[in-house]
GROMACS .gro file of C-alpha atoms in nm:
model
  275
    1MET     CA    1  -0.292   2.264  -1.256
    2ARG     CA    2  -0.450   1.993  -1.046
    3ASN     CA    3  -0.760   2.081  -0.850
    4THR     CA    4  -0.775   1.777  -0.627
    5ALA     CA    5  -0.876   1.789  -0.262
    6LYS     CA    6  -0.644   1.597  -0.029
    7PHE     CA    7  -0.739   1.434   0.300
    8THR     CA    8  -0.506   1.256   0.540
    9THR     CA    9  -0.541   0.973   0.786
   10ALA     CA   10  -0.462   1.200   1.078
   11VAL     CA   11  -0.757   1.426   1.005
   12LEU     CA   12  -1.019   1.173   0.903
   13ALA     CA   13  -0.945   0.817   0.997
   14ALA     CA   14  -0.987   0.847   1.373
   15GLY     CA   15  -1.360   0.903   1.354
   16ALA     CA   16  -1.426   0.735   1.023
   17LEU     CA   17  -1.573   0.409   1.144
   18THR     CA   18  -1.784   0.554   1.425
   19LEU     CA   19  -1.907   0.864   1.248
   20GLY     CA   20  -1.911   0.732   0.893
   21LEU     CA   21  -2.111   0.418   0.952
   22THR     CA   22  -2.370   0.581   1.174
   23ALA     CA   23  -2.436   0.843   0.908
   24CYS     CA   24  -2.580   0.583   0.671
   25GLY     CA   25  -2.918   0.700   0.544
   26SER     CA   26  -2.860   1.064   0.633
   27ASP     CA   27  -3.062   1.330   0.450
   28LYS     CA   28  -2.725   1.484   0.362
   29ASP     CA   29  -2.622   1.183   0.155
   30SER     CA   30  -2.460   1.374  -0.133
   31ALA     CA   31  -2.421   1.055  -0.336
   32SER     CA   32  -2.800   1.047  -0.382
   33ASP     CA   33  -2.798   1.374  -0.574
   34THR     CA   34  -2.715   1.265  -0.928
   35SER     CA   35  -2.742   1.621  -1.059
   36GLY     CA   36  -2.421   1.734  -0.890
   37PRO     CA   37  -2.060   1.634  -0.951
   38LEU     CA   38  -1.955   1.275  -0.890
   39VAL     CA   39  -1.713   1.291  -0.598
   40VAL     CA   40  -1.468   1.001  -0.598
   41ALA     CA   41  -1.237   0.909  -0.307
   42ALA     CA   42  -0.902   0.780  -0.426
   43SER     CA   43  -0.550   0.695  -0.317
   44PRO     CA   44  -0.307   0.957  -0.454
   45THR     CA   45  -0.104   0.722  -0.675
   46PRO     CA   46  -0.199   0.593  -0.924
   47HIS     CA   47  -0.573   0.616  -0.863
   48ALA     CA   48  -0.611   0.994  -0.832
   49GLU     CA   49  -0.364   1.043  -1.116
   50ILE     CA   50  -0.575   0.823  -1.343
   51LEU     CA   51  -0.893   1.003  -1.236
   52ASP     CA   52  -0.728   1.339  -1.296
   53TYR     CA   53  -0.640   1.227  -1.647
   54VAL     CA   54  -1.006   1.136  -1.702
   55LYS     CA   55  -1.120   1.465  -1.553
   56ASP     CA   56  -0.882   1.677  -1.760
   57ASN     CA   57  -0.909   1.492  -2.091
   58LEU     CA   58  -1.226   1.283  -2.118
   59ALA     CA   59  -1.495   1.383  -1.870
   60LYS     CA   60  -1.616   1.703  -2.034
   61ASP     CA   61  -1.690   1.538  -2.369
   62ALA     CA   62  -1.872   1.257  -2.185
   63GLY     CA   63  -2.087   1.505  -1.994
   64LEU     CA   64  -1.937   1.404  -1.660
   65ASP     CA   65  -1.867   1.651  -1.379
   66LEU     CA   66  -1.596   1.474  -1.181
   67GLU     CA   67  -1.439   1.573  -0.847
   68VAL     CA   68  -1.147   1.380  -0.697
   69LYS     CA   69  -1.067   1.362  -0.324
   70GLU     CA   70  -0.740   1.202  -0.218
   71PHE     CA   71  -0.712   0.988   0.093
   72THR     CA   72  -0.394   0.835   0.230
   73ASP     CA   73  -0.544   0.538   0.416
   74TYR     CA   74  -0.744   0.226   0.326
   75VAL     CA   75  -1.039   0.287   0.561
   76THR     CA   76  -1.182   0.635   0.510
   77PRO     CA   77  -1.263   0.598   0.137
   78ASN     CA   78  -1.505   0.315   0.218
   79THR     CA   79  -1.662   0.478   0.522
   80ALA     CA   80  -1.705   0.801   0.325
   81THR     CA   81  -1.874   0.604   0.045
   82GLU     CA   82  -2.097   0.427   0.296
   83ASP     CA   83  -2.213   0.751   0.463
   84GLY     CA   84  -2.260   0.935   0.133
   85SER     CA   85  -1.979   1.188   0.180
   86VAL     CA   86  -1.851   1.072  -0.159
   87GLY     CA   87  -2.030   0.904  -0.446
   88ALA     CA   88  -1.770   0.641  -0.529
   89ASN     CA   89  -1.418   0.528  -0.450
   90TYR     CA   90  -1.124   0.391  -0.642
   91PHE     CA   91  -0.841   0.245  -0.433
   92GLN     CA   92  -0.904  -0.120  -0.346
   93THR     CA   93  -0.921  -0.480  -0.466
   94GLN     CA   94  -1.220  -0.715  -0.453
   95PRO     CA   95  -1.075  -0.934  -0.174
   96TYR     CA   96  -1.009  -0.626   0.038
   97LEU     CA   97  -1.359  -0.490  -0.032
   98ASP     CA   98  -1.522  -0.821   0.061
   99GLU     CA   99  -1.328  -0.839   0.387
  100PHE     CA  100  -1.402  -0.475   0.470
  101ASN     CA  101  -1.777  -0.519   0.418
  102LYS     CA  102  -1.775  -0.834   0.631
  103LYS     CA  103  -1.586  -0.675   0.920
  104ASN     CA  104  -1.754  -0.335   0.921
  105GLY     CA  105  -2.110  -0.403   0.809
  106THR     CA  106  -2.073  -0.173   0.511
  107HIS     CA  107  -2.252  -0.210   0.180
  108ILE     CA  108  -1.995  -0.122  -0.084
  109ALA     CA  109  -2.024  -0.283  -0.429
  110SER     CA  110  -1.773  -0.310  -0.711
  111VAL     CA  111  -1.855  -0.153  -1.047
  112VAL     CA  112  -1.561  -0.220  -1.280
  113ASP     CA  113  -1.199  -0.339  -1.263
  114VAL     CA  114  -0.942  -0.084  -1.378
  115HIS     CA  115  -0.582  -0.182  -1.304
  116LEU     CA  116  -0.343  -0.408  -1.117
  117GLU     CA  117  -0.058  -0.286  -0.897
  118PRO     CA  118   0.186  -0.575  -0.856
  119LEU     CA  119   0.286  -0.629  -0.493
  120GLY     CA  120   0.663  -0.650  -0.449
  121LEU     CA  121   0.935  -0.734  -0.198
  122TYR     CA  122   1.189  -0.451  -0.168
  123SER     CA  123   1.509  -0.399   0.029
  124HIS     CA  124   1.774  -0.133   0.086
  125LYS     CA  125   2.009  -0.398   0.228
  126VAL     CA  126   2.015  -0.692  -0.014
  127LYS     CA  127   1.999  -0.726  -0.391
  128LYS     CA  128   1.830  -1.068  -0.405
  129ALA     CA  129   1.573  -1.244  -0.189
  130ASP     CA  130   1.818  -1.533  -0.142
  131ASP     CA  131   2.059  -1.290   0.027
  132LEU     CA  132   1.824  -1.230   0.323
  133LYS     CA  133   2.004  -1.351   0.633
  134SER     CA  134   1.868  -1.588   0.894
  135GLY     CA  135   1.645  -1.396   1.134
  136ALA     CA  136   1.593  -1.106   0.894
  137THR     CA  137   1.296  -0.877   0.960
  138VAL     CA  138   1.041  -0.836   0.683
  139ALA     CA  139   0.769  -0.570   0.702
  140VAL     CA  140   0.426  -0.665   0.567
  141PRO     CA  141   0.095  -0.473   0.545
  142ASN     CA  142  -0.117  -0.527   0.855
  143ASP     CA  143  -0.463  -0.534   0.694
  144THR     CA  144  -0.605  -0.881   0.648
  145VAL     CA  145  -0.609  -0.912   0.272
  146ASN     CA  146  -0.284  -0.735   0.191
  147GLU     CA  147  -0.096  -0.924   0.462
  148GLY     CA  148  -0.223  -1.252   0.318
  149ARG     CA  149  -0.135  -1.136  -0.030
  150ALA     CA  150   0.217  -1.044   0.089
  151LEU     CA  151   0.269  -1.386   0.245
  152GLN     CA  152   0.138  -1.554  -0.070
  153LEU     CA  153   0.398  -1.359  -0.269
  154LEU     CA  154   0.675  -1.489  -0.044
  155ALA     CA  155   0.537  -1.842  -0.064
  156ALA     CA  156   0.511  -1.827  -0.444
  157ASN     CA  157   0.882  -1.749  -0.454
  158GLY     CA  158   0.989  -2.028  -0.218
  159ILE     CA  159   1.080  -1.798   0.071
  160ILE     CA  160   0.823  -1.949   0.308
  161THR     CA  161   0.557  -2.221   0.292
  162LEU     CA  162   0.194  -2.166   0.395
  163LYS     CA  163  -0.086  -2.399   0.498
  164ASP     CA  164  -0.289  -2.522   0.205
  165GLY     CA  165  -0.599  -2.319   0.124
  166VAL     CA  166  -0.536  -2.014   0.344
  167GLY     CA  167  -0.540  -1.774   0.047
  168THR     CA  168  -0.545  -1.403   0.121
  169ALA     CA  169  -0.654  -1.473   0.479
  170ALA     CA  170  -0.301  -1.597   0.556
  171THR     CA  171  -0.120  -1.460   0.861
  172PRO     CA  172   0.228  -1.539   0.996
  173SER     CA  173   0.068  -1.811   1.211
  174ASP     CA  174  -0.017  -1.998   0.888
  175ILE     CA  175   0.350  -2.035   0.794
  176THR     CA  176   0.450  -2.401   0.801
  177GLU     CA  177   0.809  -2.364   0.681
  178ASN     CA  178   1.035  -2.064   0.736
  179PRO     CA  179   1.389  -2.176   0.647
  180LYS     CA  180   1.543  -1.833   0.705
  181LYS     CA  181   1.357  -1.786   1.035
  182LEU     CA  182   1.225  -1.455   0.910
  183GLU     CA  183   1.055  -1.225   1.157
  184PHE     CA  184   0.753  -1.030   1.035
  185LYS     CA  185   0.676  -0.671   1.129
  186GLU     CA  186   0.313  -0.582   1.063
  187LEU     CA  187   0.264  -0.219   0.960
  188GLU     CA  188  -0.004  -0.004   0.803
  189ALA     CA  189   0.038  -0.049   0.427
  190ALA     CA  190   0.139   0.314   0.375
  191GLN     CA  191   0.425   0.273   0.623
  192THR     CA  192   0.593  -0.024   0.456
  193PRO     CA  193   0.811   0.171   0.210
  194ARG     CA  194   0.911   0.411   0.488
  195SER     CA  195   1.034   0.115   0.693
  196LEU     CA  196   1.297   0.006   0.441
  197ASP     CA  197   1.583   0.170   0.633
  198ASP     CA  198   1.475  -0.004   0.954
  199VAL     CA  199   1.397  -0.357   0.833
  200ASP     CA  200   1.579  -0.599   0.607
  201ALA     CA  201   1.300  -0.604   0.349
  202ALA     CA  202   0.938  -0.498   0.308
  203VAL     CA  203   0.644  -0.610   0.098
  204VAL     CA  204   0.498  -0.293  -0.050
  205ASN     CA  205   0.171  -0.230  -0.234
  206GLY     CA  206   0.223  -0.100  -0.586
  207ASN     CA  207   0.072   0.244  -0.527
  208TYR     CA  208   0.291   0.308  -0.223
  209ALA     CA  209   0.597   0.179  -0.409
  210ILE     CA  210   0.540   0.435  -0.684
  211GLU     CA  211   0.492   0.716  -0.430
  212ALA     CA  212   0.826   0.616  -0.273
  213ASP     CA  213   1.000   0.636  -0.613
  214LEU     CA  214   1.043   0.260  -0.626
  215LYS     CA  215   1.021   0.104  -0.971
  216PRO     CA  216   0.849  -0.233  -0.927
  217ALA     CA  217   0.969  -0.377  -1.257
  218GLN     CA  218   1.331  -0.289  -1.171
  219ASP     CA  219   1.362  -0.263  -0.793
  220ALA     CA  220   1.151  -0.548  -0.656
  221LEU     CA  221   1.339  -0.856  -0.536
  222VAL     CA  222   1.028  -1.056  -0.623
  223LEU     CA  223   0.713  -0.925  -0.790
  224GLU     CA  224   0.355  -1.043  -0.807
  225SER     CA  225   0.250  -1.191  -1.139
  226ALA     CA  226  -0.035  -1.027  -1.331
  227LYS     CA  227  -0.147  -1.355  -1.488
  228GLY     CA  228  -0.468  -1.484  -1.326
  229ASN     CA  229  -0.437  -1.226  -1.048
  230PRO     CA  230  -0.766  -1.150  -0.865
  231ASN     CA  231  -0.631  -0.830  -0.709
  232SER     CA  232  -0.728  -0.570  -0.967
  233ASN     CA  233  -0.810  -0.227  -0.830
  234LEU     CA  234  -1.169  -0.128  -0.893
  235LEU     CA  235  -1.425   0.148  -0.896
  236ALA     CA  236  -1.678   0.098  -0.616
  237VAL     CA  237  -2.000   0.259  -0.491
  238LYS     CA  238  -2.251   0.206  -0.214
  239GLU     CA  239  -2.499  -0.067  -0.304
  240GLY     CA  240  -2.792   0.080  -0.495
  241HIS     CA  241  -2.583   0.342  -0.672
  242GLU     CA  242  -2.447   0.117  -0.947
  243ASP     CA  243  -2.695   0.261  -1.200
  244ASP     CA  244  -2.614   0.624  -1.123
  245PRO     CA  245  -2.560   0.767  -1.474
  246ARG     CA  246  -2.249   0.950  -1.353
  247VAL     CA  247  -2.101   0.623  -1.226
  248LYS     CA  248  -2.179   0.450  -1.555
  249LYS     CA  249  -2.004   0.728  -1.748
  250LEU     CA  250  -1.697   0.708  -1.525
  251ALA     CA  251  -1.683   0.328  -1.549
  252LYS     CA  252  -1.689   0.349  -1.929
  253LEU     CA  253  -1.413   0.612  -1.932
  254LEU     CA  254  -1.194   0.415  -1.690
  255ASN     CA  255  -1.210   0.118  -1.928
  256SER     CA  256  -1.146   0.326  -2.239
  257PRO     CA  257  -0.856   0.287  -2.484
  258GLU     CA  258  -0.737   0.633  -2.380
  259VAL     CA  259  -0.701   0.533  -2.015
  260LYS     CA  260  -0.533   0.206  -2.111
  261LYS     CA  261  -0.272   0.397  -2.310
  262PHE     CA  262  -0.226   0.650  -2.027
  263ILE     CA  263  -0.159   0.372  -1.777
  264GLU     CA  264   0.083   0.190  -2.006
  265ASP     CA  265   0.273   0.507  -2.100
  266LYS     CA  266   0.292   0.666  -1.755
  267TYR     CA  267   0.368   0.367  -1.534
  268ALA     CA  268   0.582   0.147  -1.763
  269GLY     CA  269   0.475  -0.181  -1.608
  270ALA     CA  270   0.443  -0.063  -1.249
  271VAL     CA  271   0.067  -0.044  -1.305
  272LEU     CA  272  -0.109  -0.275  -1.550
  273PRO     CA  273  -0.452  -0.223  -1.715
  274SER     CA  274  -0.705  -0.489  -1.609
  275PHE     CA  275  -0.931  -0.452  -1.913
   0.00000   0.00000   0.00000
């Protein structure tokens, strides 16, 4: 039986930036107490599932007391790590982390890459990307990095053309050619799979695709390539906590042969080990 605490955007996200960031340096910074359990904030799928596997199968023998807290948004795990409410997080990519630190003045540092979730274009209305009609509406994540990543996916598959050099900072205003005159609907990443009945197609992050019972390797009209991809999901901590012995133990376990096999067996290509 899983013993994983769950937190939702509705409960936590509203005050996360204002309360979380001002709490930096508090005497109640639980992340500073290395004698207690390591509390890790994670997205439910696949991050918390992978951590639960570690907790149930590997942590005890490694002398690691691990506690997993699930969050359903892409903001609170970082603000909770910044204010010390949790000791680490596992939900994001390096480009997203860099952008988050820059925008919010946080001090989160990566520890180790764990896996890649290929971003995909999905539809309930067409079977191929070429079948999208002129003026079709495509939902994309509204956070800076994932929106840019979504547009890069479309560009890589010849659906649109982007300005040279925009990278993951791309927005719809950087589109130079749009032969199908696609319209883009910017949504919170978690909402993109839920929009599939209302839009013609949606670019969905791998974790949210899995939660929505989408099979990236089978269902995606186009799918992000793993080769040379900088968007691996990683374990992260607040700067200065990289040498926490609990963090080092978890990092080693997350890059273990056992976790690699678990990822390969459970997700069948929908999640790929990055080590």
